[in-house]
PDB file of C-alpha atoms in Angstrom:
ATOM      1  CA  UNK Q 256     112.762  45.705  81.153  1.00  0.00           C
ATOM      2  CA  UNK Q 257     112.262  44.465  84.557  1.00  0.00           C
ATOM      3  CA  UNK Q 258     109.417  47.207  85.239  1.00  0.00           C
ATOM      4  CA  UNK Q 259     109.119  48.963  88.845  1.00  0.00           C
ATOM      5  CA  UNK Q 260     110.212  45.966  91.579  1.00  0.00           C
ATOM      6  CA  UNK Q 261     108.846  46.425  95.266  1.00  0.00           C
ATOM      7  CA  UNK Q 262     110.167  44.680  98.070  1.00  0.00           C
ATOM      8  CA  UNK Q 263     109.046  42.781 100.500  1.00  0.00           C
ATOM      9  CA  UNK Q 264     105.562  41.734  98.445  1.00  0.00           C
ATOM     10  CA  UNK Q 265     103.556  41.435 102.125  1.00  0.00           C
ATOM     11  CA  UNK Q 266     104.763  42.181 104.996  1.00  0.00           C
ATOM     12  CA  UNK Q 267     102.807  41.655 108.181  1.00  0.00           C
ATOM     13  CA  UNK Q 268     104.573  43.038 111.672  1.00  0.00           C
ATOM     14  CA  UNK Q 269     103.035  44.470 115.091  1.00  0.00           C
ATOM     15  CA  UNK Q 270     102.139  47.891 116.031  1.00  0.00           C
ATOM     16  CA  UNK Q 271     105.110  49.966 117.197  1.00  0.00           C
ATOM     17  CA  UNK Q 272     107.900  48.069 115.013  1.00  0.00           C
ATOM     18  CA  UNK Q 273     109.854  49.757 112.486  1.00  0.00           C
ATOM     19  CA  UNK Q 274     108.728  48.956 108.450  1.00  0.00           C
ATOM     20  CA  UNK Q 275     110.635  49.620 105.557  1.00  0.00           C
ATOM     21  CA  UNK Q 276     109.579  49.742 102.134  1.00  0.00           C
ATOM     22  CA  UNK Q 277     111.899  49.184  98.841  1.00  0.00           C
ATOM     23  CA  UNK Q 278     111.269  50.155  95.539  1.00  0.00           C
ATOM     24  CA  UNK Q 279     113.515  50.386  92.712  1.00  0.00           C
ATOM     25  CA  UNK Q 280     112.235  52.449  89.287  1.00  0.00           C
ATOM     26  CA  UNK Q 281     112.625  51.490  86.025  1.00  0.00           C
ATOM     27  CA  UNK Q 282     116.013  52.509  84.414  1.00  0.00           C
ATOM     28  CA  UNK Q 283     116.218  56.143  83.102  1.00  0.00           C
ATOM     29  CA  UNK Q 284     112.551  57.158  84.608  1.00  0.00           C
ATOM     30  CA  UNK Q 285     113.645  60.431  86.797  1.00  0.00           C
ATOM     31  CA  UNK Q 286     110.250  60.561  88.699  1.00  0.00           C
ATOM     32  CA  UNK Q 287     108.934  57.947  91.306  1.00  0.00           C
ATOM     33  CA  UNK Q 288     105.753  57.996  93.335  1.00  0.00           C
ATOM     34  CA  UNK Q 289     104.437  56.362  96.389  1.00  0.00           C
ATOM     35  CA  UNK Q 290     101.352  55.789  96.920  1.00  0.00           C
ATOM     36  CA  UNK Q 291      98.783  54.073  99.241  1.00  0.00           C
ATOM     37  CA  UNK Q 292      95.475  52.431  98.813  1.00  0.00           C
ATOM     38  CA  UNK Q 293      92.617  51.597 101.184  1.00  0.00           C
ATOM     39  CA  UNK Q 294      88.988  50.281 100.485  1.00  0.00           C
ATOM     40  CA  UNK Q 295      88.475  53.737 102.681  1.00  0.00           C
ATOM     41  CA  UNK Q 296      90.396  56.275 101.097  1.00  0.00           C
ATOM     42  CA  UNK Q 297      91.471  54.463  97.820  1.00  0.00           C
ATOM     43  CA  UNK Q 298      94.434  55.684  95.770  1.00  0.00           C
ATOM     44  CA  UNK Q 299      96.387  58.335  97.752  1.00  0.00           C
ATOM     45  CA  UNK Q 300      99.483  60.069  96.938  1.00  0.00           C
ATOM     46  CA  UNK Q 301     102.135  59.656  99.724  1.00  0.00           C
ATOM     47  CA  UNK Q 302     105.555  61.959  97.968  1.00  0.00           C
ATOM     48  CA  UNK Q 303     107.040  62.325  94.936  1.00  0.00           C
ATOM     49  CA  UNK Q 304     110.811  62.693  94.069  1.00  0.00           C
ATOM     50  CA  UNK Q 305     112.406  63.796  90.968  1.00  0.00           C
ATOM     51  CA  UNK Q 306     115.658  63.337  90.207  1.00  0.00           C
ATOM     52  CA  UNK Q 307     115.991  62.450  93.440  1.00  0.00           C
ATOM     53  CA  UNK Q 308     114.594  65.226  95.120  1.00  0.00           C
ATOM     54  CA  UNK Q 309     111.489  65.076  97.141  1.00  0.00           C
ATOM     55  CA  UNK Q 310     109.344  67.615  95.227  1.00  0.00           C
ATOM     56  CA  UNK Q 311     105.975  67.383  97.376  1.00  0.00           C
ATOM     57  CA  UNK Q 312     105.377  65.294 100.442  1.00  0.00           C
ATOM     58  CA  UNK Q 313     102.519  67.058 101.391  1.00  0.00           C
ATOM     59  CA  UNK Q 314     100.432  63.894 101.271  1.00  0.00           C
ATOM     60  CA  UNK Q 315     102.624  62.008 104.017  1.00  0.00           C
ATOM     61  CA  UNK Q 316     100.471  61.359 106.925  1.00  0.00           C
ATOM     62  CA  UNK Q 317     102.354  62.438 109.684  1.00  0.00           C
ATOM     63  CA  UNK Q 318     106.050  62.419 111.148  1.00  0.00           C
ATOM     64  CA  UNK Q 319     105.940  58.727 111.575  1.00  0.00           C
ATOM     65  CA  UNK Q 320     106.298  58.390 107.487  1.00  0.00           C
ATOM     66  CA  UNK Q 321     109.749  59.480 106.140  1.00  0.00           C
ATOM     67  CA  UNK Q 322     110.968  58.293 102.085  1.00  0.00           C
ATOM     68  CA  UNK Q 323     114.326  58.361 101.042  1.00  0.00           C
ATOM     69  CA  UNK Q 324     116.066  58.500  97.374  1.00  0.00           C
ATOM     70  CA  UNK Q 325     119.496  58.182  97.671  1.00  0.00           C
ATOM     71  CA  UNK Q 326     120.112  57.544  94.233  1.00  0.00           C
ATOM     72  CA  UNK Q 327     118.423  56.594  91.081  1.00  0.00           C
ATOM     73  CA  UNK Q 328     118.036  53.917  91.447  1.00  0.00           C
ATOM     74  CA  UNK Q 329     116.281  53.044  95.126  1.00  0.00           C
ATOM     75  CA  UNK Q 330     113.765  54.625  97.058  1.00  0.00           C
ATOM     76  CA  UNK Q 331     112.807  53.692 100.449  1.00  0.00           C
ATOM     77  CA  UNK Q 332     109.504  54.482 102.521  1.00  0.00           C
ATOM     78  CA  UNK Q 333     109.634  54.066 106.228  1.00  0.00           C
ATOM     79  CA  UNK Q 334     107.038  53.732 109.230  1.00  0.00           C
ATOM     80  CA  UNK Q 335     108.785  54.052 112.499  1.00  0.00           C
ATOM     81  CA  UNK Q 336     106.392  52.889 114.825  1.00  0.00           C
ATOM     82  CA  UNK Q 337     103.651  51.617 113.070  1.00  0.00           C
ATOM     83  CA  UNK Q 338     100.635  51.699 113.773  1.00  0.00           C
ATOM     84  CA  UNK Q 339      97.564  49.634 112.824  1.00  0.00           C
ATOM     85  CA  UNK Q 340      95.833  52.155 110.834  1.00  0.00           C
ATOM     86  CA  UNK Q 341      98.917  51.962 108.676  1.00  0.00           C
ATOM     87  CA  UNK Q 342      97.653  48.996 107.188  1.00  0.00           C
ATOM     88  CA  UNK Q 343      97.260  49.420 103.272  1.00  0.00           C
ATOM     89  CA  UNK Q 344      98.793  48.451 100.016  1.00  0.00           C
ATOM     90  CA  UNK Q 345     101.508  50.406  99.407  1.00  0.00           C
ATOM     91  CA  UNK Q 346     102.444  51.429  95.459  1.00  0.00           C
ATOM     92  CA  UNK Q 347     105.297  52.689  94.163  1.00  0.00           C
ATOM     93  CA  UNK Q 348     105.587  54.419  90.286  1.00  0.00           C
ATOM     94  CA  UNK Q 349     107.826  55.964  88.183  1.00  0.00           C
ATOM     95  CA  UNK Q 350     107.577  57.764  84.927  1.00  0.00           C
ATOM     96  CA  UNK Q 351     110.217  59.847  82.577  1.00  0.00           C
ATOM     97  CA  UNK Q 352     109.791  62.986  83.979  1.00  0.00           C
ATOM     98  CA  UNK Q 353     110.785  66.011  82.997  1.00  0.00           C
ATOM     99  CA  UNK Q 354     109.320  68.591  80.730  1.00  0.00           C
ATOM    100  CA  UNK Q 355     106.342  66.493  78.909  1.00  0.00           C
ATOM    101  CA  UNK Q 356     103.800  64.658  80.326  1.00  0.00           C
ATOM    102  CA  UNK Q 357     104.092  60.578  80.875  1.00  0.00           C
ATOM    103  CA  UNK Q 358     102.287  57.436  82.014  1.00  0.00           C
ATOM    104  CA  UNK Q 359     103.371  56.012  85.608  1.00  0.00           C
ATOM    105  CA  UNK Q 360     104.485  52.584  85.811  1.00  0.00           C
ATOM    106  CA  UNK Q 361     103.292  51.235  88.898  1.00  0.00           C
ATOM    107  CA  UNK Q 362     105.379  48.629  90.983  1.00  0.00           C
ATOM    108  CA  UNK Q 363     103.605  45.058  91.928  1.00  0.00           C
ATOM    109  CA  UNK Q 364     103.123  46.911  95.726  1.00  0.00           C
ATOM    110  CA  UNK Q 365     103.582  45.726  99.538  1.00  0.00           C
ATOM    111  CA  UNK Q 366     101.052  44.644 101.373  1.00  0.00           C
ATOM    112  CA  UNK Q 367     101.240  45.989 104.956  1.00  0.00           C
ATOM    113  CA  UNK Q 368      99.499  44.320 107.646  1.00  0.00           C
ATOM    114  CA  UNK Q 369      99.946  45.863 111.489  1.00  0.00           C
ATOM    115  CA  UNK Q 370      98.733  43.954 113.900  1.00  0.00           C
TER     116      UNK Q 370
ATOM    117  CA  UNK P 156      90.848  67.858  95.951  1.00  0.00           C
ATOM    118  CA  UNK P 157      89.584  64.413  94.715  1.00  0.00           C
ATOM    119  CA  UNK P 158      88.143  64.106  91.430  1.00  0.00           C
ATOM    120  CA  UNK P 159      84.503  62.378  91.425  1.00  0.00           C
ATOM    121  CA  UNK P 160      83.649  59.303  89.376  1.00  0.00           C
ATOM    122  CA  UNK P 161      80.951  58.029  88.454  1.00  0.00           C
ATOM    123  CA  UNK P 162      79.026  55.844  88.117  1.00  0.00           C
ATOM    124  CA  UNK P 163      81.064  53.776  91.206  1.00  0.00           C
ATOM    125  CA  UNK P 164      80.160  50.646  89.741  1.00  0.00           C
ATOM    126  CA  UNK P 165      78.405  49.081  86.376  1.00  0.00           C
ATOM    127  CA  UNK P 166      78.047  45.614  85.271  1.00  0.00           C
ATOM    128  CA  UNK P 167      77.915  44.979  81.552  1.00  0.00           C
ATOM    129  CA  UNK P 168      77.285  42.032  79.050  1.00  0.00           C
ATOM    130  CA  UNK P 169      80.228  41.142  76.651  1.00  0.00           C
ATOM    131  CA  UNK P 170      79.996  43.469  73.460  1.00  0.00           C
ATOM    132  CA  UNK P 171      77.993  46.404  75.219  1.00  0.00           C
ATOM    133  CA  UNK P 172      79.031  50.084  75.409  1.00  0.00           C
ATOM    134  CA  UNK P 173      79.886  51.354  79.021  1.00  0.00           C
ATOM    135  CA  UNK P 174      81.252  55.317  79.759  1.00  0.00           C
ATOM    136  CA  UNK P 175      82.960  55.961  83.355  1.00  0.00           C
ATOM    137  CA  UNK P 176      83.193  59.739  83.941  1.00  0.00           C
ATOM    138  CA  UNK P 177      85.635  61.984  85.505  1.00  0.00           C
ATOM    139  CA  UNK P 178      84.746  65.641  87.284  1.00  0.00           C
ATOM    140  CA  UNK P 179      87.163  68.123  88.749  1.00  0.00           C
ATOM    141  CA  UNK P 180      86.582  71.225  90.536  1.00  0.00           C
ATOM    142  CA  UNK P 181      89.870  72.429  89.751  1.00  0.00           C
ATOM    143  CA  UNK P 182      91.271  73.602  86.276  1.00  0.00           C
ATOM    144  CA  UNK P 183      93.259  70.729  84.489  1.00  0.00           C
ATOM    145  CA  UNK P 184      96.015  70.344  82.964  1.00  0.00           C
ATOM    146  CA  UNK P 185      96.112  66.792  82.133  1.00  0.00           C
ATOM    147  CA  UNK P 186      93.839  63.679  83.043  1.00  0.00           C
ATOM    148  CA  UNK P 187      95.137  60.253  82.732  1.00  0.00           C
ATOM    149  CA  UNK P 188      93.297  56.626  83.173  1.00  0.00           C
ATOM    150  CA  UNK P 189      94.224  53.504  84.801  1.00  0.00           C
ATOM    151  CA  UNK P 190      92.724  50.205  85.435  1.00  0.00           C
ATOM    152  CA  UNK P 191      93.351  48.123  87.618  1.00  0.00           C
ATOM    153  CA  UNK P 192      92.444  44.256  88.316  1.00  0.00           C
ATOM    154  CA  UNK P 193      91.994  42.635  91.535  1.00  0.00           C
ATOM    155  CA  UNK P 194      95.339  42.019  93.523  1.00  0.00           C
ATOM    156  CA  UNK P 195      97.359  43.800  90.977  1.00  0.00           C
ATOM    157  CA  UNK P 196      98.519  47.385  89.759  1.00  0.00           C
ATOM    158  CA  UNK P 197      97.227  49.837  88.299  1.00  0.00           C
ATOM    159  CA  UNK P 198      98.001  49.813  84.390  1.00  0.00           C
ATOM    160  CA  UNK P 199      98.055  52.919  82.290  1.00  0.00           C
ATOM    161  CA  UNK P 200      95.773  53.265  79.814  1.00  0.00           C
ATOM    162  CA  UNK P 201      95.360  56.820  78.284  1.00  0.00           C
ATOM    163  CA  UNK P 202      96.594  60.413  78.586  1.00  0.00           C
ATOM    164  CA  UNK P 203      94.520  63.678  78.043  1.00  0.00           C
ATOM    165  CA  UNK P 204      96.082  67.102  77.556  1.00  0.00           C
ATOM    166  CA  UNK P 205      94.885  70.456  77.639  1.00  0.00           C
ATOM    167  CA  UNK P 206      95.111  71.204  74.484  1.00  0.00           C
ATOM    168  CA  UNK P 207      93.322  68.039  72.819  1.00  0.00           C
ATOM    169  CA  UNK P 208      96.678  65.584  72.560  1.00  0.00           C
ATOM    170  CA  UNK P 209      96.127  61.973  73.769  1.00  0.00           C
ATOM    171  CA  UNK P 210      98.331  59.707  74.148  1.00  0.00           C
ATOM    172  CA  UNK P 211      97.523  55.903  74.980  1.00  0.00           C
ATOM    173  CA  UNK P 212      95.353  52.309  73.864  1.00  0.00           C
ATOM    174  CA  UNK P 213      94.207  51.858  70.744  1.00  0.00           C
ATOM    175  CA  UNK P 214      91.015  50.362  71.103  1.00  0.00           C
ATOM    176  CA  UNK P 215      89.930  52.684  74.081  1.00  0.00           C
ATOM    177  CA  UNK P 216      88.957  56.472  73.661  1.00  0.00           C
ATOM    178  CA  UNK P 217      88.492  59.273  75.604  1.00  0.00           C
ATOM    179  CA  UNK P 218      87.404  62.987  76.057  1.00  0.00           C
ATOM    180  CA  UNK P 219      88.365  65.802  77.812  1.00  0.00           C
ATOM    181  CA  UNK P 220      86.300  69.289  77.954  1.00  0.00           C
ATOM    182  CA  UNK P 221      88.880  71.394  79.539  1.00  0.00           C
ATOM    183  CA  UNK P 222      85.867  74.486  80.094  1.00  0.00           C
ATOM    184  CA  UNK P 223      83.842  71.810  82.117  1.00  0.00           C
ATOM    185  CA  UNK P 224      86.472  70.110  84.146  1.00  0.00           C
ATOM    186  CA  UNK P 225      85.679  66.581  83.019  1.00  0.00           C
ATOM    187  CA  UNK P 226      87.127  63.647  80.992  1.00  0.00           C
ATOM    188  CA  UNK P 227      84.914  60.772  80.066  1.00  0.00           C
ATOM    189  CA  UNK P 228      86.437  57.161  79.198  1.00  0.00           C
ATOM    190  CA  UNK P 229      84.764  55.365  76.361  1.00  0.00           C
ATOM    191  CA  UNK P 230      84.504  51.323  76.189  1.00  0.00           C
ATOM    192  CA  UNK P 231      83.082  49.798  73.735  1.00  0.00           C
ATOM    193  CA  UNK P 232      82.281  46.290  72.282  1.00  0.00           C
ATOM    194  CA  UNK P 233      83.144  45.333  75.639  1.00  0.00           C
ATOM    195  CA  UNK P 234      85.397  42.238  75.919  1.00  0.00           C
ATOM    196  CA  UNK P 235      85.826  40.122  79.631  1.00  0.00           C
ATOM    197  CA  UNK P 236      88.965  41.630  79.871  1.00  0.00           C
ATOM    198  CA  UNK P 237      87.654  44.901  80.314  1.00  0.00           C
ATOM    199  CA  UNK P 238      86.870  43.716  84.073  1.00  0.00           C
ATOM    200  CA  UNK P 239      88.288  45.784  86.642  1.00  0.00           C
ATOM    201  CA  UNK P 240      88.624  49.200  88.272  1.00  0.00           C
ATOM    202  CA  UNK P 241      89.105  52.064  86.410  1.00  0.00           C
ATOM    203  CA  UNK P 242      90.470  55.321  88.106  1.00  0.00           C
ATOM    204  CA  UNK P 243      91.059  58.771  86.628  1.00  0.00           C
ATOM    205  CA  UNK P 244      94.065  60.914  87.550  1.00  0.00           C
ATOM    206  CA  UNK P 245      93.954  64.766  86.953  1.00  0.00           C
ATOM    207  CA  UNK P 246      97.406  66.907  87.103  1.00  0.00           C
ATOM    208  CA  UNK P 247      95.981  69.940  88.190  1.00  0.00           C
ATOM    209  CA  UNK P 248      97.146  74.037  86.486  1.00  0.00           C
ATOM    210  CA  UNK P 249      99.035  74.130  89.436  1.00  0.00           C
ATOM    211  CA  UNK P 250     100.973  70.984  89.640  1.00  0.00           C
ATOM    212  CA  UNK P 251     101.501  70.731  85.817  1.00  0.00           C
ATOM    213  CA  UNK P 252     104.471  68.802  84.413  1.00  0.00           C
ATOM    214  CA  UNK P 253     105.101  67.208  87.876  1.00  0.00           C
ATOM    215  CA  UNK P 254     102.953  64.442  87.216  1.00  0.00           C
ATOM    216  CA  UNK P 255     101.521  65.166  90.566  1.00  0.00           C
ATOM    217  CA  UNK P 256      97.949  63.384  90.000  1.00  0.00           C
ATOM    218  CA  UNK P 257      95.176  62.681  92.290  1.00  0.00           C
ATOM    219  CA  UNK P 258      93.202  59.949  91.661  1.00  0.00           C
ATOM    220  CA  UNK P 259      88.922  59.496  91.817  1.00  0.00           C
ATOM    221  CA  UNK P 260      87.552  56.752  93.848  1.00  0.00           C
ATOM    222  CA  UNK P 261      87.148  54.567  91.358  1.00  0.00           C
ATOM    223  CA  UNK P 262      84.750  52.974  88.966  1.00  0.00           C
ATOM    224  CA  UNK P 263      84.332  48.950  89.052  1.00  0.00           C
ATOM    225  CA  UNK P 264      83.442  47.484  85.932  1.00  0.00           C
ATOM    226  CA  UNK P 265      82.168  43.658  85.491  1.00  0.00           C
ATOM    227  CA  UNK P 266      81.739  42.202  82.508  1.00  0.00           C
ATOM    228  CA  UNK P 267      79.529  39.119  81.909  1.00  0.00           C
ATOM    229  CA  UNK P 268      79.177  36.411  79.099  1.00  0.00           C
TER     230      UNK P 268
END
């Protein structure tokens, strides 16, 4: 299996421009994850979908952050304008979901840098 | 709220013991472990359940006292490859079976020759 792929790897743009974030899960997982990290605030959760469904997004920033499943198969986080605060690895995960509890598989993440 | 590690950092020979603890002031309903190495992802390690099931590596154990809120990561013999960050995730009562976790600080291990 291919594992959790992220796209683009780094990704360095100026503050106000629109960024897009790509993850696609492993086959058959029905949760995914994003997540950020900072030195500052380390591992944070961003949203969580299952089955496609955004169950909690309660850890989104603010209104400049929106994620997207529209099937599952790809996910999508967006920053629309960024700022350079935003600046972070961003993760994405996935696990089987469902009824029983699993391990996340974490994706290789994107390095965001806002200049 | 964030679970507390500690200690936040411990630097160990090859073969020596090392313990990185967990602490939650919420009730828990599962804790899991990660490590993760410099530049990379975080890798699973080992699941805790209320309950006492575990699920995870062989040659690392673990506790969990659900009364006290804490889980407690065991390494021993430690090996070089042990290097990294480890970081505990607890799925709170609330949030169990969504594997909604929320992960400590981290705890950055080195190990030497």
């Amino acid at each position: 299996d291919a594992g959790v792929i992220q796209s683009p790897r780094h990704e360095v743009t100026e503050m106000g421009q629109e960024v897009t974030l790509r993850c696609k899960p492993i086959s058959g997982h029905n949760s995914l994850f994003w997540y950020r990290q900072t030195m500052m605030r380390g591992l944070e959760l961003l949203i969580y979908f299952n089955n496609n469904v955004p169950i909690d997004d309660s850890g989104m920033p603010e209104d400049r952050f929106s994620a997207k499943m529209p099937n599952a198969s790809f996910s999508t986080l967006k920053i629309q304008p960024s700022e350079p605060r935003d600046s972070a690895v961003y993760f994405c995960a996935s696990s089987l979901g469902g009824l029983a509890v699993h391990e996340q598989y974490f994706g290789p993440g994107t390095r965001l840098t806002v200049t | 709220q964030q679970p507390v590690q500690s200690p936040q950092a411990v630097i160990l020979r090859e073969g020596e013991d090392a313990v990185i603890n967990c602490s939650s002031s919420k009730a828990l309903y599962s804790v899991h472990w990660y490590r993760q190495k410099h530049g990379e992802a975080p890798v699973f390690l080992m699941i805790l359940l209320k309950g006492g099931e575990q699920k995870g590596h062989d040659k690392i154990s673990a506790s969990f006292n659900e009364k006290k809120q804490q889980s407690s990561l065991y390494l021993t013999a430690s090996q070089l490859s042990y290097s990294g960050t480890y970081f505990c995730g607890t799925e709170s009562m609330g949030s169990s079976n969504t594997g909604k976790l929320i992960f400590g600080q981290g705890t950055t291990l080195q190990v030497k020759p």
